[in-house]
Coordinates of N, CA and C in Angstrom, one line a residue:
Chain N
K23 N -9.9 2.1 -19.1 CA -9.3 1.4 -18.1 C -8.8 2.3 -17.0
N24 N -9.1 1.9 -15.8 CA -8.4 2.6 -14.8 C -6.9 2.3 -14.3
Q25 N -6.3 3.0 -14.6 CA -4.6 2.8 -14.2 C -3.9 3.9 -13.6
V26 N -2.9 3.5 -13.0 CA -1.9 4.6 -12.6 C -0.5 4.2 -12.9
E27 N -0.1 5.0 -13.5 CA 1.4 4.9 -14.1 C 2.5 5.8 -13.6
Q28 N 3.4 5.0 -13.1 CA 4.7 5.8 -12.5 C 5.8 5.8 -13.2
S29 N 6.6 7.0 -13.3 CA 7.9 7.1 -14.1 C 8.8 8.0 -13.3
P30 N 10.2 7.7 -13.4 CA 10.6 6.7 -14.1 C 10.7 5.3 -13.2
Q31 N 10.8 4.0 -13.5 CA 10.7 2.9 -13.0 C 11.5 3.0 -11.8
S32 N 13.0 3.6 -12.2 CA 14.1 3.5 -11.4 C 14.8 4.9 -11.5
L33 N 15.6 5.4 -10.3 CA 16.4 6.5 -10.6 C 17.4 6.5 -9.6
I34 N 18.7 7.0 -10.1 CA 19.7 7.1 -9.4 C 20.2 8.6 -9.2
I35 N 20.5 9.1 -8.0 CA 20.9 10.5 -8.0 C 22.1 10.8 -7.0
L36 N 22.8 11.6 -7.0 CA 23.7 12.0 -5.8 C 23.0 12.7 -4.6
E37 N 23.6 12.5 -3.6 CA 23.0 13.1 -2.2 C 23.3 14.6 -2.4
G38 N 22.4 15.2 -1.9 CA 22.0 16.7 -2.1 C 21.3 17.2 -3.4
K39 N 21.0 16.4 -4.3 CA 20.3 16.7 -5.4 C 18.9 16.8 -5.3
N40 N 18.2 17.6 -6.3 CA 16.8 17.5 -6.3 C 16.4 16.3 -7.4
C41 N 15.2 15.9 -7.1 CA 14.6 15.0 -8.1 C 13.0 14.9 -8.2
T42 N 12.4 14.4 -9.3 CA 10.8 14.7 -9.5 C 10.4 13.2 -10.0
L43 N 9.6 12.7 -9.3 CA 8.9 11.5 -9.7 C 7.4 11.7 -10.1
Q44 N 7.0 11.0 -11.3 CA 5.8 11.2 -11.8 C 4.7 10.2 -11.8
C45 N 3.6 10.7 -11.6 CA 2.3 9.8 -11.5 C 1.3 10.4 -12.5
N46 N 0.9 9.4 -13.6 CA 0.0 9.8 -14.4 C -1.3 8.8 -14.2
Y47 N -2.4 9.4 -14.1 CA -3.7 8.3 -14.0 C -4.7 8.6 -14.6
T48 N -5.3 7.5 -14.7 CA -6.9 7.6 -15.7 C -7.9 6.8 -15.0
V49 N -8.2 7.4 -13.6 CA -9.0 6.9 -12.9 C -10.2 7.8 -12.7
S50 N -11.6 7.3 -12.7 CA -12.6 8.0 -12.6 C -13.7 7.0 -11.8
P51 N -14.4 7.7 -11.0 CA -14.4 9.0 -10.5 C -13.3 9.1 -9.3
F52 N -12.4 10.3 -9.3 CA -11.4 10.4 -8.6 C -11.8 10.9 -7.2
S53 N -11.4 10.3 -6.2 CA -11.3 10.7 -4.9 C -10.1 11.6 -4.3
N54 N -9.0 10.7 -4.1 CA -7.7 11.3 -3.5 C -6.5 10.6 -4.1
L55 N -5.6 11.3 -4.0 CA -4.3 10.6 -4.5 C -3.3 10.7 -3.3
R56 N -2.5 9.6 -3.1 CA -1.6 9.5 -2.0 C -0.4 9.2 -2.6
W57 N 0.7 9.6 -1.8 CA 1.9 9.2 -2.0 C 2.8 8.5 -0.9
Y58 N 3.1 7.3 -1.1 CA 3.9 6.6 -0.1 C 5.4 6.2 -0.3
K59 N 6.0 6.1 0.8 CA 7.4 6.0 0.5 C 7.7 4.2 1.4
Q60 N 8.2 3.5 0.7 CA 8.7 2.4 1.1 C 10.1 1.8 1.2
D61 N 10.5 1.7 2.4 CA 12.0 1.5 2.4 C 12.0 -0.1 2.3
T62 N 13.1 -0.5 2.0 CA 13.2 -2.0 1.7 C 13.0 -3.0 2.8
G63 N 11.9 -3.7 2.8 CA 11.7 -4.8 3.7 C 10.8 -4.1 5.0
R64 N 10.2 -3.1 4.6 CA 9.1 -2.5 5.5 C 8.1 -2.3 4.7
G65 N 6.9 -1.8 5.5 CA 5.5 -1.4 5.0 C 5.7 0.1 4.5
P66 N 4.8 0.3 3.4 CA 4.7 1.8 3.3 C 4.5 2.7 4.1
V67 N 4.8 4.0 4.1 CA 4.6 5.1 5.0 C 3.9 6.3 4.3
S68 N 2.7 6.7 4.6 CA 2.3 7.8 3.9 C 3.0 9.1 4.0
L69 N 3.1 9.6 2.9 CA 3.8 10.9 2.7 C 2.9 12.2 2.5
T70 N 1.9 12.0 1.7 CA 1.0 13.0 1.6 C -0.5 12.5 0.8
I71 N -1.4 13.3 1.1 CA -2.7 12.8 0.6 C -3.3 14.2 -0.1
M72 N -3.9 13.9 -1.2 CA -4.5 15.2 -1.8 C -5.8 15.0 -2.5
T73 N -6.8 15.6 -2.3 CA -7.9 15.7 -3.1 C -8.1 16.5 -4.2
F74 N -9.0 16.4 -4.8 CA -9.3 17.2 -6.2 C -8.8 18.6 -6.0
S75 N -9.3 19.3 -4.9 CA -9.2 20.6 -4.8 C -7.9 21.2 -4.4
E76 N -7.0 20.1 -4.3 CA -5.6 20.5 -3.7 C -4.5 20.4 -4.8
N77 N -3.8 21.4 -5.0 CA -2.8 21.3 -6.1 C -1.5 21.1 -5.4
T78 N -1.0 21.5 -4.3 CA 0.3 21.1 -3.9 C 0.1 20.9 -2.4
K79 N 1.0 20.0 -1.7 CA 1.2 19.8 -0.5 C 2.2 19.1 -0.1
S80 N 3.0 19.8 1.1 CA 4.3 19.5 1.3 C 4.3 18.6 2.7
N81 N 5.6 17.8 2.8 CA 5.9 17.0 4.0 C 7.4 17.1 4.2
G82 N 7.7 18.1 4.8 CA 9.5 18.3 5.0 C 9.8 18.4 3.6
R83 N 10.9 17.9 3.2 CA 11.6 17.8 1.9 C 10.7 17.4 0.8
Y84 N 9.5 16.8 1.0 CA 8.6 16.1 0.0 C 7.6 17.2 -0.2
T85 N 7.4 17.4 -1.8 CA 6.3 18.2 -2.2 C 5.8 17.5 -3.1
A86 N 4.5 17.3 -2.8 CA 3.7 16.7 -4.1 C 2.8 17.7 -4.7
T87 N 2.6 17.6 -5.9 CA 1.8 18.4 -6.8 C 0.4 17.6 -7.4
L88 N -0.5 18.2 -7.8 CA -1.8 17.5 -8.4 C -2.2 18.3 -9.3
D89 N -2.5 17.9 -10.8 CA -3.2 18.7 -11.7 C -4.2 17.8 -12.2
A90 N -5.4 18.2 -11.7 CA -6.6 17.2 -11.9 C -7.1 17.3 -13.5
D91 N -6.8 18.4 -13.9 CA -7.2 18.6 -15.4 C -6.3 17.5 -16.2
T92 N -5.1 17.6 -16.1 CA -4.2 16.5 -16.9 C -4.2 15.2 -16.2
K93 N -4.5 15.1 -15.1 CA -4.4 13.8 -14.3 C -3.1 13.4 -14.0
Q94 N -2.3 14.5 -13.5 CA -0.9 14.2 -13.3 C -0.8 14.6 -11.9
S95 N 0.4 13.8 -11.3 CA 0.8 14.2 -10.0 C 2.4 14.1 -10.0
S96 N 3.0 15.0 -9.3 CA 4.5 14.6 -9.1 C 4.9 14.6 -7.7
L97 N 6.0 14.0 -7.6 CA 6.4 14.2 -5.9 C 7.9 14.8 -6.1
H98 N 8.2 15.8 -5.8 CA 9.5 16.4 -5.7 C 10.1 16.2 -4.3
I99 N 11.5 15.8 -4.4 CA 12.3 15.6 -3.3 C 13.5 16.5 -3.2
T100 N 13.6 17.6 -2.2 CA 14.6 18.5 -2.3 C 15.8 18.1 -1.4
A101 N 16.8 18.6 -2.0 CA 18.1 18.3 -1.1 C 18.3 16.8 -0.8
S102 N 18.1 15.9 -1.6 CA 18.0 14.4 -1.0 C 19.1 13.8 -0.4
Q103 N 18.7 13.0 0.6 CA 19.5 12.4 1.6 C 19.7 11.0 1.6
L104 N 20.4 10.1 1.9 CA 20.6 8.7 1.7 C 19.6 7.9 2.0
S105 N 19.0 8.4 3.1 CA 17.8 7.8 3.8 C 16.3 8.0 2.7
D106 N 16.5 8.8 1.8 CA 15.6 8.9 0.6 C 15.5 7.6 -0.2
S107 N 16.6 7.0 -0.2 CA 16.4 5.6 -0.8 C 15.4 4.7 -0.6
A108 N 14.5 4.6 -1.6 CA 13.1 3.8 -1.2 C 12.5 3.7 -2.5
S109 N 11.5 2.8 -2.3 CA 10.3 2.9 -3.5 C 9.2 4.0 -3.1
Y110 N 8.7 4.7 -4.0 CA 7.7 5.7 -3.8 C 6.6 5.2 -4.8
I111 N 5.4 4.8 -4.1 CA 4.1 4.5 -4.5 C 3.2 5.5 -4.9
C112 N 2.4 5.8 -5.9 CA 1.3 6.8 -6.0 C -0.1 5.7 -5.8
V113 N -0.8 6.2 -5.1 CA -2.2 5.6 -5.0 C -3.4 6.4 -5.4
V114 N -4.2 5.9 -6.3 CA -5.6 6.8 -6.5 C -6.8 6.1 -5.9
L115 N -7.4 6.8 -5.2 CA -8.7 6.3 -4.9 C -9.8 6.6 -5.7
Q116 N -10.4 5.5 -6.3 CA -11.6 5.5 -7.3 C -12.9 5.5 -6.4
G117 N -13.6 6.5 -6.5 CA -14.9 6.4 -5.8 C -14.8 6.4 -4.2
T118 N -15.5 5.7 -3.6 CA -15.3 5.5 -2.3 C -14.4 4.7 -1.5
Y119 N -14.0 3.6 -2.3 CA -13.2 2.6 -1.6 C -12.2 1.6 -2.4
K120 N -12.3 2.0 -3.9 CA -11.4 1.2 -4.8 C -10.0 1.8 -4.8
Y121 N -8.8 1.3 -4.5 CA -7.8 1.8 -4.5 C -6.9 1.2 -5.9
I122 N -6.3 2.2 -6.7 CA -5.8 2.0 -7.9 C -4.2 2.2 -7.6
F123 N -3.4 1.4 -7.6 CA -2.0 1.3 -7.1 C -1.0 1.6 -8.5
G124 N -0.1 2.4 -8.3 CA 0.9 2.5 -9.3 C 1.9 1.2 -8.8
T125 N 2.9 1.0 -9.8 CA 3.8 -0.1 -9.6 C 5.2 0.7 -9.0
G126 N 5.2 1.7 -8.9 CA 6.3 2.4 -7.9 C 7.4 2.8 -8.7
T127 N 8.3 3.8 -8.3 CA 9.5 4.3 -8.8 C 10.5 4.1 -7.6
R128 N 11.6 3.1 -8.1 CA 12.7 3.0 -7.1 C 13.9 3.9 -7.0
L129 N 14.0 4.5 -6.1 CA 15.0 5.7 -6.0 C 16.2 5.1 -5.3
K130 N 17.4 5.6 -5.6 CA 18.6 5.2 -5.0 C 19.2 6.5 -5.2
V131 N 19.8 7.1 -3.9 CA 20.7 8.0 -3.3 C 22.0 7.7 -3.1
L132 N 22.9 8.1 -3.9 CA 24.3 8.0 -3.6 C 25.2 9.0 -3.0
A133 N 25.9 8.7 -1.9 CA 26.8 9.5 -1.3 C 27.9 10.0 -2.4
Chain D
D3 N 1.5 3.9 21.2 CA 1.2 2.7 20.6 C 2.1 1.8 19.9
A4 N 2.1 0.6 19.8 CA 3.0 -0.2 19.3 C 3.0 -0.3 17.8
G5 N 1.9 0.5 17.4 CA 1.7 0.5 15.7 C 0.9 -0.9 15.3
V6 N 0.9 -1.2 13.9 CA 0.2 -2.4 13.4 C 1.0 -3.4 13.7
I7 N 0.5 -4.6 14.3 CA 1.4 -5.8 14.5 C 1.2 -7.1 13.8
Q8 N 1.9 -7.8 13.1 CA 1.7 -8.5 12.2 C 2.7 -9.8 12.9
S9 N 1.8 -11.0 12.6 CA 2.8 -12.4 12.8 C 2.0 -13.5 11.8
P10 N 3.0 -14.4 11.6 CA 4.6 -14.3 11.8 C 5.2 -13.4 11.0
R11 N 6.6 -13.0 11.3 CA 7.2 -12.0 10.3 C 7.6 -12.9 9.0
H12 N 7.9 -14.1 9.0 CA 8.2 -14.9 7.9 C 7.5 -16.2 8.1
E13 N 7.2 -16.8 6.8 CA 6.3 -18.1 7.0 C 7.2 -18.9 5.7
V14 N 7.6 -20.1 5.8 CA 7.7 -21.1 4.7 C 7.1 -22.1 4.8
T15 N 6.2 -22.4 3.9 CA 5.3 -23.6 4.0 C 5.4 -24.4 2.5
E16 N 4.9 -25.7 2.5 CA 4.6 -26.3 1.4 C 3.5 -26.2 0.9
M17 N 3.6 -26.5 -0.7 CA 2.2 -26.3 -1.3 C 1.2 -27.3 -0.6
G18 N -0.2 -26.7 -0.7 CA -1.3 -27.4 -0.2 C -1.5 -27.3 1.2
Q19 N -0.7 -26.6 2.1 CA -0.6 -26.5 3.3 C -1.6 -25.2 3.7
E20 N -2.3 -25.2 4.7 CA -3.0 -24.3 5.1 C -2.1 -22.9 5.9
V21 N -2.3 -21.8 5.4 CA -1.5 -20.6 6.0 C -2.3 -19.6 6.7
T22 N -2.0 -19.1 7.9 CA -2.9 -18.3 8.7 C -1.9 -16.8 9.0
L23 N -2.1 -15.9 8.6 CA -1.5 -14.8 8.9 C -2.4 -13.7 10.0
R24 N -1.7 -13.2 10.8 CA -2.4 -12.5 11.7 C -2.1 -11.1 11.8
C25 N -3.1 -10.3 12.5 CA -3.0 -9.0 12.2 C -3.6 -8.1 13.8
K26 N -2.8 -7.4 14.2 CA -3.5 -6.5 15.3 C -3.3 -5.1 15.2
P27 N -4.4 -4.5 14.8 CA -4.6 -2.9 14.3 C -4.1 -2.2 15.4
I28 N -4.1 -0.8 15.2 CA -3.7 0.1 16.2 C -5.0 0.4 17.2
S29 N -4.9 0.5 18.3 CA -6.1 0.6 19.0 C -6.8 1.9 18.6
G30 N -8.0 1.8 18.4 CA -9.2 2.9 18.2 C -9.2 3.1 16.7
H31 N -8.7 2.4 15.8 CA -8.5 2.5 14.5 C -9.8 1.5 14.1
D32 N -10.8 2.3 13.2 CA -12.0 1.4 13.0 C -11.9 0.7 11.4
Y33 N -10.8 0.9 10.8 CA -10.6 0.4 9.5 C -9.4 -0.5 9.3
L34 N -9.7 -1.7 8.9 CA -8.2 -2.5 8.8 C -8.2 -3.2 7.2
F35 N -7.0 -3.1 6.8 CA -6.8 -3.4 5.3 C -5.7 -4.7 5.2
W36 N -6.2 -5.7 4.2 CA -5.1 -6.5 4.0 C -4.5 -6.3 2.4
Y37 N -3.4 -6.3 2.5 CA -2.7 -5.9 1.1 C -1.7 -7.3 0.9
R38 N -1.2 -7.3 -0.5 CA -0.4 -8.3 -0.9 C 0.5 -7.8 -1.9
Q39 N 1.9 -7.8 -1.8 CA 2.9 -7.2 -2.7 C 3.7 -8.2 -3.5
T40 N 3.9 -7.9 -4.5 CA 4.9 -8.9 -5.2 C 5.7 -8.1 -6.2
M41 N 6.8 -8.6 -6.7 CA 7.5 -7.8 -7.7 C 6.7 -7.5 -8.9
M42 N 6.1 -8.5 -9.4 CA 5.3 -8.7 -10.7 C 4.1 -7.6 -10.4
R43 N 3.4 -7.7 -9.6 CA 2.0 -7.1 -9.6 C 2.2 -5.8 -8.8
G44 N 3.0 -5.4 -7.8 CA 3.5 -4.6 -6.9 C 2.2 -4.7 -5.8
L45 N 1.5 -3.6 -5.2 CA 1.0 -3.6 -4.0 C -0.5 -3.6 -4.5
E46 N -1.3 -4.7 -3.9 CA -2.8 -4.9 -4.2 C -3.6 -5.2 -3.0
L47 N -4.5 -4.1 -3.0 CA -5.5 -4.4 -1.7 C -6.5 -5.7 -1.9
L48 N -6.4 -6.7 -0.9 CA -7.0 -7.7 -0.9 C -8.7 -7.6 -0.4
I49 N -8.6 -7.0 1.0 CA -10.0 -6.7 1.5 C -9.8 -5.6 2.5
Y50 N -10.7 -5.0 2.9 CA -10.8 -4.1 4.0 C -12.1 -4.2 4.9
F51 N -12.1 -4.1 6.3 CA -13.0 -4.2 7.1 C -13.3 -2.8 8.0
N52 N -14.6 -2.3 8.2 CA -14.8 -1.2 8.9 C -15.7 -1.8 10.0
N53 N -15.2 -1.4 11.5 CA -15.9 -2.0 12.5 C -16.1 -3.6 12.6
N54 N -15.2 -4.3 12.0 CA -15.1 -5.7 12.1 C -15.8 -6.3 10.9
V55 N -16.5 -5.4 10.0 CA -17.4 -5.9 8.7 C -16.5 -5.9 7.5
P56 N -16.5 -7.0 6.7 CA -15.9 -6.8 5.6 C -16.7 -5.9 4.7
I57 N -16.2 -4.8 4.0 CA -16.6 -3.9 3.1 C -16.2 -4.0 1.8
D58 N -15.2 -4.5 1.5 CA -14.7 -4.6 0.0 C -13.8 -5.7 -0.1
D59 N -14.3 -7.1 -0.5 CA -13.3 -8.0 -0.8 C -13.1 -8.3 -2.2
S60 N -13.1 -7.4 -2.9 CA -13.3 -7.8 -4.7 C -11.8 -8.0 -5.2
G61 N -10.9 -7.6 -4.0 CA -9.4 -8.0 -4.2 C -8.7 -9.4 -4.1
M62 N -9.8 -10.2 -3.2 CA -9.3 -11.4 -3.0 C -9.2 -12.2 -4.1
P63 N -8.0 -12.9 -4.2 CA -7.8 -13.7 -5.6 C -8.8 -14.7 -5.9
E64 N -9.2 -15.6 -5.1 CA -10.1 -16.6 -5.2 C -10.4 -17.2 -4.0
D65 N -11.2 -18.3 -4.0 CA -11.8 -19.0 -2.8 C -10.9 -19.5 -1.9
R66 N -9.6 -19.6 -2.2 CA -8.6 -20.3 -1.2 C -8.4 -19.0 -0.3
F67 N -8.7 -17.9 -0.5 CA -8.2 -16.9 0.6 C -9.6 -16.5 1.4
S68 N -9.4 -16.3 2.6 CA -10.6 -16.0 3.5 C -10.0 -14.9 4.6
A69 N -10.7 -14.1 5.0 CA -10.2 -13.2 6.0 C -11.5 -12.7 6.9
K70 N -11.0 -13.0 8.2 CA -12.0 -12.6 9.2 C -11.5 -11.5 10.3
M71 N -12.5 -10.7 11.1 CA -12.0 -10.0 11.9 C -13.2 -10.4 13.0
P72 N -12.9 -11.2 13.9 CA -13.8 -11.4 15.0 C -13.8 -10.5 16.0
N73 N -13.0 -9.4 16.2 CA -13.1 -8.4 17.1 C -12.2 -7.2 16.6
A74 N -12.3 -6.0 17.4 CA -11.7 -4.7 16.9 C -10.1 -4.9 17.0
S75 N -9.7 -6.0 17.7 CA -8.2 -5.8 18.0 C -7.4 -7.1 17.1
F76 N -8.1 -7.8 16.2 CA -7.6 -8.9 15.8 C -8.2 -9.2 14.5
S77 N -7.5 -9.8 13.3 CA -7.8 -10.2 12.1 C -6.8 -11.2 11.7
T78 N -7.5 -12.1 11.0 CA -6.6 -13.2 10.1 C -6.8 -13.2 8.8
L79 N -5.8 -13.5 8.0 CA -6.0 -13.8 6.4 C -5.8 -15.3 6.4
K80 N -6.3 -16.2 5.9 CA -5.9 -17.6 5.7 C -6.0 -18.0 4.1
I81 N -5.0 -18.6 4.0 CA -5.0 -19.3 2.6 C -5.0 -20.8 2.8
Q82 N -5.8 -21.5 2.2 CA -5.9 -23.0 2.1 C -6.7 -23.5 0.9
P83 N -6.1 -24.3 0.2 CA -4.6 -24.6 0.2 C -3.6 -23.6 -0.3
S84 N -2.6 -23.7 0.2 CA -1.6 -22.6 -0.3 C -1.0 -23.1 -1.6
E85 N -0.4 -22.2 -2.5 CA 0.1 -22.6 -3.7 C 1.4 -21.7 -4.0
P86 N 2.4 -22.2 -4.8 CA 3.6 -21.4 -4.9 C 3.3 -19.9 -5.4
R87 N 2.3 -19.9 -6.0 CA 2.0 -18.4 -6.8 C 1.5 -17.2 -5.8
D88 N 1.2 -17.7 -4.4 CA 0.7 -17.0 -3.4 C 2.0 -16.7 -2.6
S89 N 3.2 -16.8 -2.8 CA 4.3 -16.2 -2.4 C 4.3 -14.8 -2.5
A90 N 4.6 -14.0 -1.5 CA 4.5 -12.7 -1.4 C 4.7 -11.8 0.0
V91 N 4.7 -10.7 0.1 CA 4.5 -9.9 1.3 C 3.2 -9.6 1.4
Y92 N 2.6 -9.9 2.7 CA 1.3 -9.7 2.9 C 1.5 -8.4 4.2
F93 N 0.6 -7.5 4.0 CA 0.6 -6.5 4.8 C -0.7 -6.2 5.4
C94 N -0.8 -5.7 6.6 CA -2.1 -5.1 7.3 C -1.7 -3.7 7.7
A95 N -3.0 -3.0 7.2 CA -2.9 -1.7 7.6 C -4.0 -1.3 8.6
S96 N -4.0 -0.1 9.3 CA -5.4 0.3 9.9 C -5.3 1.9 9.8
S97 N -6.6 2.2 10.0 CA -6.9 3.9 9.8 C -7.9 4.1 10.7
Q98 N -8.0 5.4 11.1 CA -9.0 6.0 12.1 C -10.4 6.1 11.2
S99 N -10.0 6.7 10.0 CA -11.2 7.4 9.0 C -11.5 6.4 7.9
A100 N -12.4 6.6 7.2 CA -12.9 6.1 5.9 C -11.9 6.4 4.6
P101 N -11.8 5.5 3.7 CA -11.0 5.7 2.8 C -11.4 7.0 1.8
G102 N -12.4 7.7 1.8 CA -12.7 8.7 1.0 C -12.2 10.0 1.7
S103 N -11.9 10.0 3.1 CA -11.4 11.2 3.9 C -10.0 11.1 3.7
Q104 N -9.3 12.0 4.1 CA -8.0 12.2 4.1 C -7.2 11.4 5.3
E105 N -7.4 10.2 5.3 CA -7.2 9.5 6.6 C -5.7 8.9 6.1
T106 N -4.8 8.5 7.1 CA -3.7 8.0 6.9 C -3.7 6.5 7.2
Q107 N -3.4 5.8 6.5 CA -3.2 4.2 6.7 C -1.9 4.0 7.2
Y108 N -1.9 3.2 8.5 CA -0.5 2.9 9.1 C -0.3 1.3 8.7
F109 N 0.8 1.0 8.2 CA 1.1 -0.3 7.8 C 1.8 -1.1 8.8
G110 N 1.6 -2.4 8.7 CA 2.6 -3.4 9.6 C 3.7 -3.6 9.0
P111 N 4.7 -4.3 9.5 CA 5.8 -4.8 9.0 C 5.8 -5.8 8.1
G112 N 4.6 -6.2 8.0 CA 4.4 -7.4 6.8 C 5.0 -8.7 7.1
T113 N 4.4 -9.8 6.5 CA 4.6 -11.2 6.6 C 5.2 -11.7 5.4
R114 N 6.3 -12.1 5.2 CA 6.8 -12.7 3.8 C 6.5 -14.2 4.0
L115 N 5.9 -14.4 3.0 CA 5.3 -15.8 2.9 C 6.0 -16.7 1.7
L116 N 6.7 -17.7 1.7 CA 7.2 -18.4 0.9 C 6.3 -19.7 0.7
V117 N 5.8 -20.1 -0.5 CA 5.2 -21.5 -0.6 C 6.1 -22.1 -1.7
L118 N 6.4 -23.4 -1.3 CA 7.4 -24.2 -1.9 C 6.6 -25.3 -2.7

């Protein structure tokens, strides 16, 4: 079954700390994997997109990794800020047009 | 550009009524996507268009849902008749390139639908 699983479901950290969110997928054929950030009450915003041949990609303080062999991805947030409080959604494209969505990780950054 | 524009932002209706959600994509974007998001099921792709033509509607839940794109700058998602389980946030997104490329999808602010 084609699935995308994210962990943890929720996470609370202190401002300035680092954190890592996980995404495991069982999607075939794999085309690409993207991470979205979604603030409460707003639409998702793309953070990174990675294809099979890419194993790391950064966007400011956000760094995504991809291990196509183990079918795992992670999103690392460095020196967290209050504005990082949001839901983070992992999405895998199966084939040419089928998107498989994770249920997201809800991150709360405390002052 | 103003980004993806959706209307209305909020909609409250009674079961059985027709609901029409509207979307204006970013100018020059050839792909338009309709999503639904609920707490239980997360984000789901309902349908997407390329150059106004529906490409994949396998996510449309049932015949009560229909989507059209009469021109490059306008799309509608219609629910008729609406049911309480249709209550969700509906997002529209657009992109310049095909899903298989490293395209970025730009999401609108969403329409929050409540069916009583």
